[in-house]
PDB file of C-alpha atoms and ligand atoms in Angstrom:
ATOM      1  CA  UNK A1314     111.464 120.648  86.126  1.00 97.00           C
ATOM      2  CA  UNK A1315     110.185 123.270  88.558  1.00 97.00           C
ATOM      3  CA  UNK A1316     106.859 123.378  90.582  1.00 97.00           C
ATOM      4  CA  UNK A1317     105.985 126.262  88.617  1.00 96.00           C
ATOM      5  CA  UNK A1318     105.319 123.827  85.543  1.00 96.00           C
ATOM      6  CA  UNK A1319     102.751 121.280  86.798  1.00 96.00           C
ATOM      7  CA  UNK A1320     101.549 123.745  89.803  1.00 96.00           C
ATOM      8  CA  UNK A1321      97.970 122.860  89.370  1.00 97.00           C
ATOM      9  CA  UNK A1322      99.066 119.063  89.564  1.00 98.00           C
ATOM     10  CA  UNK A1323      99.984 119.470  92.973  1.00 98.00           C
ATOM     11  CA  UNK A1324      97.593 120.660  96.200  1.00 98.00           C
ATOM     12  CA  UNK A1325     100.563 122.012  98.190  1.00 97.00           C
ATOM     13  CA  UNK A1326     104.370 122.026  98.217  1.00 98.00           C
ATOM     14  CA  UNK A1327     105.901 119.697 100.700  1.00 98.00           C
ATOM     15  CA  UNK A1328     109.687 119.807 100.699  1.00 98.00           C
ATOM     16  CA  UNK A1329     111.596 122.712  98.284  1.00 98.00           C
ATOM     17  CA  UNK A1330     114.545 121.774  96.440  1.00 98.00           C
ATOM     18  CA  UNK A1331     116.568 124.015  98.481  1.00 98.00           C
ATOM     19  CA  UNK A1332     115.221 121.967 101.910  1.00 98.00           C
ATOM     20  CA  UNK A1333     116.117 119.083 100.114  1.00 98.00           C
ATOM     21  CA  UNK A1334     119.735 119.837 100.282  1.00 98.00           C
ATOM     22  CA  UNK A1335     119.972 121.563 103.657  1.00 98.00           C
ATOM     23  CA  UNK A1336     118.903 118.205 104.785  1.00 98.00           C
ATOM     24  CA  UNK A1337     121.091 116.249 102.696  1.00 98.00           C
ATOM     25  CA  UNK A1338     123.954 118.097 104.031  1.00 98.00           C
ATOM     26  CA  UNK A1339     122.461 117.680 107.578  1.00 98.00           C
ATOM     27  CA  UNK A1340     122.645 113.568 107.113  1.00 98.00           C
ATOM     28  CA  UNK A1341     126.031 113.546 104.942  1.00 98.00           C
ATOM     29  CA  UNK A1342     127.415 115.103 107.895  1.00 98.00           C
ATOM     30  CA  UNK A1343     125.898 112.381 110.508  1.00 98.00           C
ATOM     31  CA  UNK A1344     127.599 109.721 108.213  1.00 98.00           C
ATOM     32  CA  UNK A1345     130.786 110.922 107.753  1.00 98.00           C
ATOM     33  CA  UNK A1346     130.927 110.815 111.849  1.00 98.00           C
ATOM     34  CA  UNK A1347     129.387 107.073 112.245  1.00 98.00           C
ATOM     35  CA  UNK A1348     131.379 105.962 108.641  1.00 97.00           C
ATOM     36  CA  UNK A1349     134.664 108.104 109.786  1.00 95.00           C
ATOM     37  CA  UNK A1350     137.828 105.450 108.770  1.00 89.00           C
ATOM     38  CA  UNK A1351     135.142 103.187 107.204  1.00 92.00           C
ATOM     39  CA  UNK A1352     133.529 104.225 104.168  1.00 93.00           C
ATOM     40  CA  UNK A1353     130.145 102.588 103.587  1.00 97.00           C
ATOM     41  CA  UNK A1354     128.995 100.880 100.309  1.00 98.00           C
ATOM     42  CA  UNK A1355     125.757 102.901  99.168  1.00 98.00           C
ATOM     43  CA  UNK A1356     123.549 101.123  97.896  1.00 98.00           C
ATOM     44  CA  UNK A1357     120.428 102.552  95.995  1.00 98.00           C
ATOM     45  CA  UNK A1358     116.721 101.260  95.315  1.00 95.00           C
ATOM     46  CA  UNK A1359     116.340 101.783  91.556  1.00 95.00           C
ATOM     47  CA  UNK A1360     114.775 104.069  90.421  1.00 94.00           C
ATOM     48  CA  UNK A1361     113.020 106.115  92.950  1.00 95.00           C
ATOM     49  CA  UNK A1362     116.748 106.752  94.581  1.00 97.00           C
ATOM     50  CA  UNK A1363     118.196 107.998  92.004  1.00 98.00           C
ATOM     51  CA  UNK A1364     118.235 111.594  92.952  1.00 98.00           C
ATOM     52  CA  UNK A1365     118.349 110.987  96.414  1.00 98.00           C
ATOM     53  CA  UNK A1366     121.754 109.507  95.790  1.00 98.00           C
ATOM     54  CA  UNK A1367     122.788 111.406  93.353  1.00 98.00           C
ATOM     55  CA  UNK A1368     122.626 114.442  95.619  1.00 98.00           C
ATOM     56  CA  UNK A1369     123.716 112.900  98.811  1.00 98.00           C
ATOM     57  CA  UNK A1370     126.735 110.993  97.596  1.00 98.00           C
ATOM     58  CA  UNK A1371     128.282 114.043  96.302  1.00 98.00           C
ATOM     59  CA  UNK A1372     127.365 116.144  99.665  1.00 98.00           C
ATOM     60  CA  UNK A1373     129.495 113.544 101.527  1.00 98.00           C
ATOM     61  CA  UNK A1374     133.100 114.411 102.106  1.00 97.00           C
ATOM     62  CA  UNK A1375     134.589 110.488 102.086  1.00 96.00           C
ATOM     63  CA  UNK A1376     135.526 108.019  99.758  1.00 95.00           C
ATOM     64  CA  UNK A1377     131.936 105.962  99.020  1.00 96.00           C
ATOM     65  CA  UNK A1378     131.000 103.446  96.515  1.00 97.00           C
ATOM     66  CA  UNK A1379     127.604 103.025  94.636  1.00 98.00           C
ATOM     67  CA  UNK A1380     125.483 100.143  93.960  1.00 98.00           C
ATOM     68  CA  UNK A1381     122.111  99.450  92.847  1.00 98.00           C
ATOM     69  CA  UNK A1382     119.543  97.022  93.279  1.00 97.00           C
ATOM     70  CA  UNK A1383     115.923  97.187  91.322  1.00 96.00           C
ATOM     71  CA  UNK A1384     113.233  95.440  93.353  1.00 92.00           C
ATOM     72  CA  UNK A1385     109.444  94.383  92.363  1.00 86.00           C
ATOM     73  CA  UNK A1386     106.600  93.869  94.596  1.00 71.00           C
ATOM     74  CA  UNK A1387     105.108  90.694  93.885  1.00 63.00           C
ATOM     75  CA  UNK A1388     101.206  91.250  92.543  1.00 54.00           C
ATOM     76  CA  UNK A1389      99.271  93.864  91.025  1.00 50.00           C
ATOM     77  CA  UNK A1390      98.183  95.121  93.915  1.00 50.00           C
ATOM     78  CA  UNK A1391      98.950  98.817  94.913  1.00 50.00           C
ATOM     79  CA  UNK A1392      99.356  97.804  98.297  1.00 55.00           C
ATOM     80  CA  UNK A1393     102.965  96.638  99.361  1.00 57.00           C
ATOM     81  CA  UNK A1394     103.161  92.815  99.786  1.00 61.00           C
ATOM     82  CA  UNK A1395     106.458  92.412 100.980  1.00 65.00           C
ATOM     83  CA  UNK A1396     107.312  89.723  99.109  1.00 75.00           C
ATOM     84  CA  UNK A1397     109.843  91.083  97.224  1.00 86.00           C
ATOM     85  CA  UNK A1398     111.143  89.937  93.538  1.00 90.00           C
ATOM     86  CA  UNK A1399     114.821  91.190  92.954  1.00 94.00           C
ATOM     87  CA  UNK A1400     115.231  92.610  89.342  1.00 95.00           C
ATOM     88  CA  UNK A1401     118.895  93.957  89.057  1.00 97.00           C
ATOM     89  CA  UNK A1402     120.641  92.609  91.593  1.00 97.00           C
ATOM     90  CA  UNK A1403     124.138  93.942  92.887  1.00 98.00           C
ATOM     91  CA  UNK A1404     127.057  93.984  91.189  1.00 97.00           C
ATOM     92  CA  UNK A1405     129.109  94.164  94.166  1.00 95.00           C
ATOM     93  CA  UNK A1406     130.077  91.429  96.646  1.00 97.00           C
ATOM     94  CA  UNK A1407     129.231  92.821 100.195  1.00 97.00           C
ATOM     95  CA  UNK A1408     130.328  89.968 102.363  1.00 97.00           C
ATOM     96  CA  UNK A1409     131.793  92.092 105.303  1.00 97.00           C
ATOM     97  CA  UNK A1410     131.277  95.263 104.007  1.00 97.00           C
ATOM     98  CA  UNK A1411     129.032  98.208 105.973  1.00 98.00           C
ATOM     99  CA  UNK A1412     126.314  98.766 103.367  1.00 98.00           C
ATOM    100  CA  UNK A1413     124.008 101.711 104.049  1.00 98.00           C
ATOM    101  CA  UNK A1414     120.541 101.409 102.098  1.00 98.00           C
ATOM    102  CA  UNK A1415     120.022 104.837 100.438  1.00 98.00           C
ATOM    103  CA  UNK A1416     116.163 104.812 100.004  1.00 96.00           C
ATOM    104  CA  UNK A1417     113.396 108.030  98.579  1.00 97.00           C
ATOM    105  CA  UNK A1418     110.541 106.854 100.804  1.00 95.00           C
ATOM    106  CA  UNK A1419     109.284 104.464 103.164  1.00 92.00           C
ATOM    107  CA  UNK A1420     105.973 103.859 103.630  1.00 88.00           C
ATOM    108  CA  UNK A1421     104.951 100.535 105.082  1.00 84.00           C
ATOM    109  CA  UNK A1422     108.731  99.656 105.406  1.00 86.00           C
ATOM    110  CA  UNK A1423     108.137  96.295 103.943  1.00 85.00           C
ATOM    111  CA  UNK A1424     110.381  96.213 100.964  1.00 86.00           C
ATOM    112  CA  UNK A1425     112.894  97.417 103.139  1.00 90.00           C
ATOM    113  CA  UNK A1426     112.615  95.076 105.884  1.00 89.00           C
ATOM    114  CA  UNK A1427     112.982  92.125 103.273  1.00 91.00           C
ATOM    115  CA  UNK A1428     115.681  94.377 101.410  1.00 94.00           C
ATOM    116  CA  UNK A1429     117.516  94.507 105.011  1.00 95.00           C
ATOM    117  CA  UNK A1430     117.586  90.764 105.627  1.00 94.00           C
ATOM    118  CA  UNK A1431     118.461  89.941 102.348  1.00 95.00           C
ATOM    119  CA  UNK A1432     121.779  91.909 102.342  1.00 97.00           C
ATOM    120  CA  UNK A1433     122.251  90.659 106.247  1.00 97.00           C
ATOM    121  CA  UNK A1434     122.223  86.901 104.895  1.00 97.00           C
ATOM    122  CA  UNK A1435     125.153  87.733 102.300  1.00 97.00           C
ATOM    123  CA  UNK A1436     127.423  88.184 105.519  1.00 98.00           C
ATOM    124  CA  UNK A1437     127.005  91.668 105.518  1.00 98.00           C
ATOM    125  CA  UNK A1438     129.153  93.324 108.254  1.00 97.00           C
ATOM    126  CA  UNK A1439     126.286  96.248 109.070  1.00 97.00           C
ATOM    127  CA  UNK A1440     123.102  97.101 106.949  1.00 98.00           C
ATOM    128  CA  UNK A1441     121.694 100.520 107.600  1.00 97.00           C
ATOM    129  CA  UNK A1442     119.167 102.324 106.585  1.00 96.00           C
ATOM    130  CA  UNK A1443     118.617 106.221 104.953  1.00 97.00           C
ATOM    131  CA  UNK A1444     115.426 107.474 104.055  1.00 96.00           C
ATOM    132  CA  UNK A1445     114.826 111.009 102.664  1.00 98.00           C
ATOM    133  CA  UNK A1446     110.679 110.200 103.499  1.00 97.00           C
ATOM    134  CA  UNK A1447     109.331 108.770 106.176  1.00 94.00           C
ATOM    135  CA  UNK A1448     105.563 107.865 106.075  1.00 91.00           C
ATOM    136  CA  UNK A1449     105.067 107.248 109.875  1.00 78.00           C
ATOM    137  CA  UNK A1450     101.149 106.477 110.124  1.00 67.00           C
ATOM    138  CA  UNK A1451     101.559 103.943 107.672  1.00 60.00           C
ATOM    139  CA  UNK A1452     103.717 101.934 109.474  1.00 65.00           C
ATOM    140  CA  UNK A1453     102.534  98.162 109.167  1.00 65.00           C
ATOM    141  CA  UNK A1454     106.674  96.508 110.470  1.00 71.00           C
ATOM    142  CA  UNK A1455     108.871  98.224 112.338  1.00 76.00           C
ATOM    143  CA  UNK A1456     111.854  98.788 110.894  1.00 82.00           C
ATOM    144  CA  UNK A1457     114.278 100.620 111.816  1.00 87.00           C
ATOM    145  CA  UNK A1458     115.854 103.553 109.924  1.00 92.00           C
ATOM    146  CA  UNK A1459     119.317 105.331 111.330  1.00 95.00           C
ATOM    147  CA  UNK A1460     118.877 108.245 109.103  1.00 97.00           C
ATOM    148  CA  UNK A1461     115.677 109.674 108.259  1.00 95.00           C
ATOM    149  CA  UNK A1462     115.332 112.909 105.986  1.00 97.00           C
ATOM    150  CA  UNK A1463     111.483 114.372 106.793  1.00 97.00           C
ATOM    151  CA  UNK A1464     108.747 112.845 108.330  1.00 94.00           C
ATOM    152  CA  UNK A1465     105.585 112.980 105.586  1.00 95.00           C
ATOM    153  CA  UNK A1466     102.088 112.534 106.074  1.00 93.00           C
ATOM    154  CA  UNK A1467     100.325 109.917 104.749  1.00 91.00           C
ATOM    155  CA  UNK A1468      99.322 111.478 101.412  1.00 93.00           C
ATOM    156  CA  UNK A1469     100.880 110.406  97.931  1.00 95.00           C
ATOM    157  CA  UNK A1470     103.525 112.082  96.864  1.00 97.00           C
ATOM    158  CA  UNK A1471     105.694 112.809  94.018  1.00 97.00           C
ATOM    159  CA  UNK A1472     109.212 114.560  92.631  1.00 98.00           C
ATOM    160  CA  UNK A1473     112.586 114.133  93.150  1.00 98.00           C
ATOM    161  CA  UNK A1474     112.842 110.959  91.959  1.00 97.00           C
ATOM    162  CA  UNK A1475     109.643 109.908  93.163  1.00 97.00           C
ATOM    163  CA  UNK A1476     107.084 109.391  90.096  1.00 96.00           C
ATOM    164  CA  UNK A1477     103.338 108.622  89.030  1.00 96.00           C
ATOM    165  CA  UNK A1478     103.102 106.752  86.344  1.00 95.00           C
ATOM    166  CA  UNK A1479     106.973 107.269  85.429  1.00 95.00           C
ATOM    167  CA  UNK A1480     106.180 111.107  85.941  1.00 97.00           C
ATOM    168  CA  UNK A1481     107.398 113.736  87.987  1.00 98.00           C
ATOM    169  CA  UNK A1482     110.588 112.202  89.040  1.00 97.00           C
ATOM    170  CA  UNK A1483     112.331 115.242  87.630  1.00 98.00           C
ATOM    171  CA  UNK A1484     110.419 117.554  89.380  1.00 98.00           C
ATOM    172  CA  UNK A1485     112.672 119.522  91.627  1.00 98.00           C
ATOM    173  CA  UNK A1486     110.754 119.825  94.759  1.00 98.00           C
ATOM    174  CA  UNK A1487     108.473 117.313  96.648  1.00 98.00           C
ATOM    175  CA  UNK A1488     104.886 117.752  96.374  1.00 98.00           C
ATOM    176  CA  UNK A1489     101.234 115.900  97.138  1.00 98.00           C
ATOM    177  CA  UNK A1490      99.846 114.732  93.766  1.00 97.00           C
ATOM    178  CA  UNK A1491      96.391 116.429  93.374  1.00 97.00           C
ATOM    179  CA  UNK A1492      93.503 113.778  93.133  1.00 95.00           C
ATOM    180  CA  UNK A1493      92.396 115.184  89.597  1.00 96.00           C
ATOM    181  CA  UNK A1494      95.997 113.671  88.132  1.00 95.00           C
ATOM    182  CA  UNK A1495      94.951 109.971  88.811  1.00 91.00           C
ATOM    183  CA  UNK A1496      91.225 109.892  89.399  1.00 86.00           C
TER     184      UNK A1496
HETATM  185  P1  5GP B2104     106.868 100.116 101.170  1.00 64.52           P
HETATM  186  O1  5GP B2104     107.647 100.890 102.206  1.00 64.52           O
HETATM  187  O2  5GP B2104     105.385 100.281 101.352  1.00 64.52           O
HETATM  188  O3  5GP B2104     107.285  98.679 101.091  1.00 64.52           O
HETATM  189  O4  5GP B2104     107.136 100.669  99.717  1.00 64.52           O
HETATM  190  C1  5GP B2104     107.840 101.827  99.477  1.00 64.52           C
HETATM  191  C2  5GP B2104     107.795 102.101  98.011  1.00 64.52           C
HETATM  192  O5  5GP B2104     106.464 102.477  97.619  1.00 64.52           O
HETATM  193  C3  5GP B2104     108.673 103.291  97.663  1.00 64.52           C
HETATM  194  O6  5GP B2104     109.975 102.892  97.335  1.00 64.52           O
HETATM  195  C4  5GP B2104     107.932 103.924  96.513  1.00 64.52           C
HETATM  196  O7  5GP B2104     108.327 103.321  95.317  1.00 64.52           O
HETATM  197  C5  5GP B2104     106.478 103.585  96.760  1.00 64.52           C
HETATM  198  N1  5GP B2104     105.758 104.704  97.425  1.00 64.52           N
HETATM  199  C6  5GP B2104     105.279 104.730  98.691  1.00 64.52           C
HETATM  200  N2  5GP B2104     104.681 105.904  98.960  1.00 64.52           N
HETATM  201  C7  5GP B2104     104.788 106.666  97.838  1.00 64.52           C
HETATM  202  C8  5GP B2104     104.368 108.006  97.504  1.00 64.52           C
HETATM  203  O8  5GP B2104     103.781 108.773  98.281  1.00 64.52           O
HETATM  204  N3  5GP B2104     104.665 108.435  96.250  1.00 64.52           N
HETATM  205  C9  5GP B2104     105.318 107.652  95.343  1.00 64.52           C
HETATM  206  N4  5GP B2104     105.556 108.188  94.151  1.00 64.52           N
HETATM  207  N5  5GP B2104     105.725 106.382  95.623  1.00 64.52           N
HETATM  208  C10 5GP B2104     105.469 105.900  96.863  1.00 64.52           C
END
């Protein structure tokens, strides 16, 4: 789907498909230096990921393999608890393996701080982090990310895997959600 269908659900633009990719490429290449010889396991954050790996697994010119995990917030709330419920768990053992988190956004980094020590306490041999978003004012843990896509502001945002209510994840580019859609 392009921004040209939902246009008036969105106040501005944020990231266009075509930035999307240049930065892809831009991180694929980073990786393939700190992975060369070593090929990381990827594993994705069901289902706002999917895209994001999608995209950047191909970009990469090395050997990777994919996993996925599907994690719940504990609570109704809106608001990210941190304590974190696994749904689909890994199929993989990773028990000295380098597994690099592939992630859509991070806002107050708590899922992926407990997401982190989780895979660390399988034996692990590295866990790092890539983010396409970054969501630095809401920062509430510091955690810390190796490869970050774009810094965001704080608004709420949707496409490219990222969704409201299970919509806009095929949207092509990124965009802020317009405060008529969910007031
Ligand atoms: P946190 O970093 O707060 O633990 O949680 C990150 C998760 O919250 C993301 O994986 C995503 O599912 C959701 N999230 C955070 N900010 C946004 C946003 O702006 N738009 C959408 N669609 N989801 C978000």
């Amino acid at each position: 789907m392009d921004v040209d269908e939902i246009r008036s659900d969105l106040t501005e633009v944020l990231i266009t498909e075509d930035e999307i990719h240049a930065k892809l490429a831009e991180l694929a290449r980073r990786v393939e230096t700190d992975y060369a010889g070593n090929p990381p396991l990827l594993v994705g954050v069901l289902k706002g990921a999917v895209m994001v790996m999608a995209d950047f697994a191909r970009e990469l010119k090395m050997h990777v393999e994919m996993d996925w995990m599907a994690v719940s917030s504990y609570g109704a709330s809106t608001e990210s608890s941190g304590v974190v419920r696994i749904l689909k768990d890994l199929d993989t053992e990773i028990a000295g393996r380098d597994v690099l988190i592939v992630e859509d956004i991070i806002d107050s980094g708590l899922t992926l701080t407990w997401l982190r020590a989780n895979l660390e306490s399988r034996g692990a041999a590295s866990v790092k982090i890539l983010a396409l978003l970054r969501k630095p004012e809401a920062a509430k843990v510091e955690v810390d990310v190796e490869y970050v896509g774009f810094e965001i502001p704080p608004a709420f945002v949707v496409g490219y895997g990222l969704d409201y209510a299970e919509k806009y994840r095929n949207l092509r580019a990124i965009g802020v959600l317009a405060p008529h859609v969910y007031q």
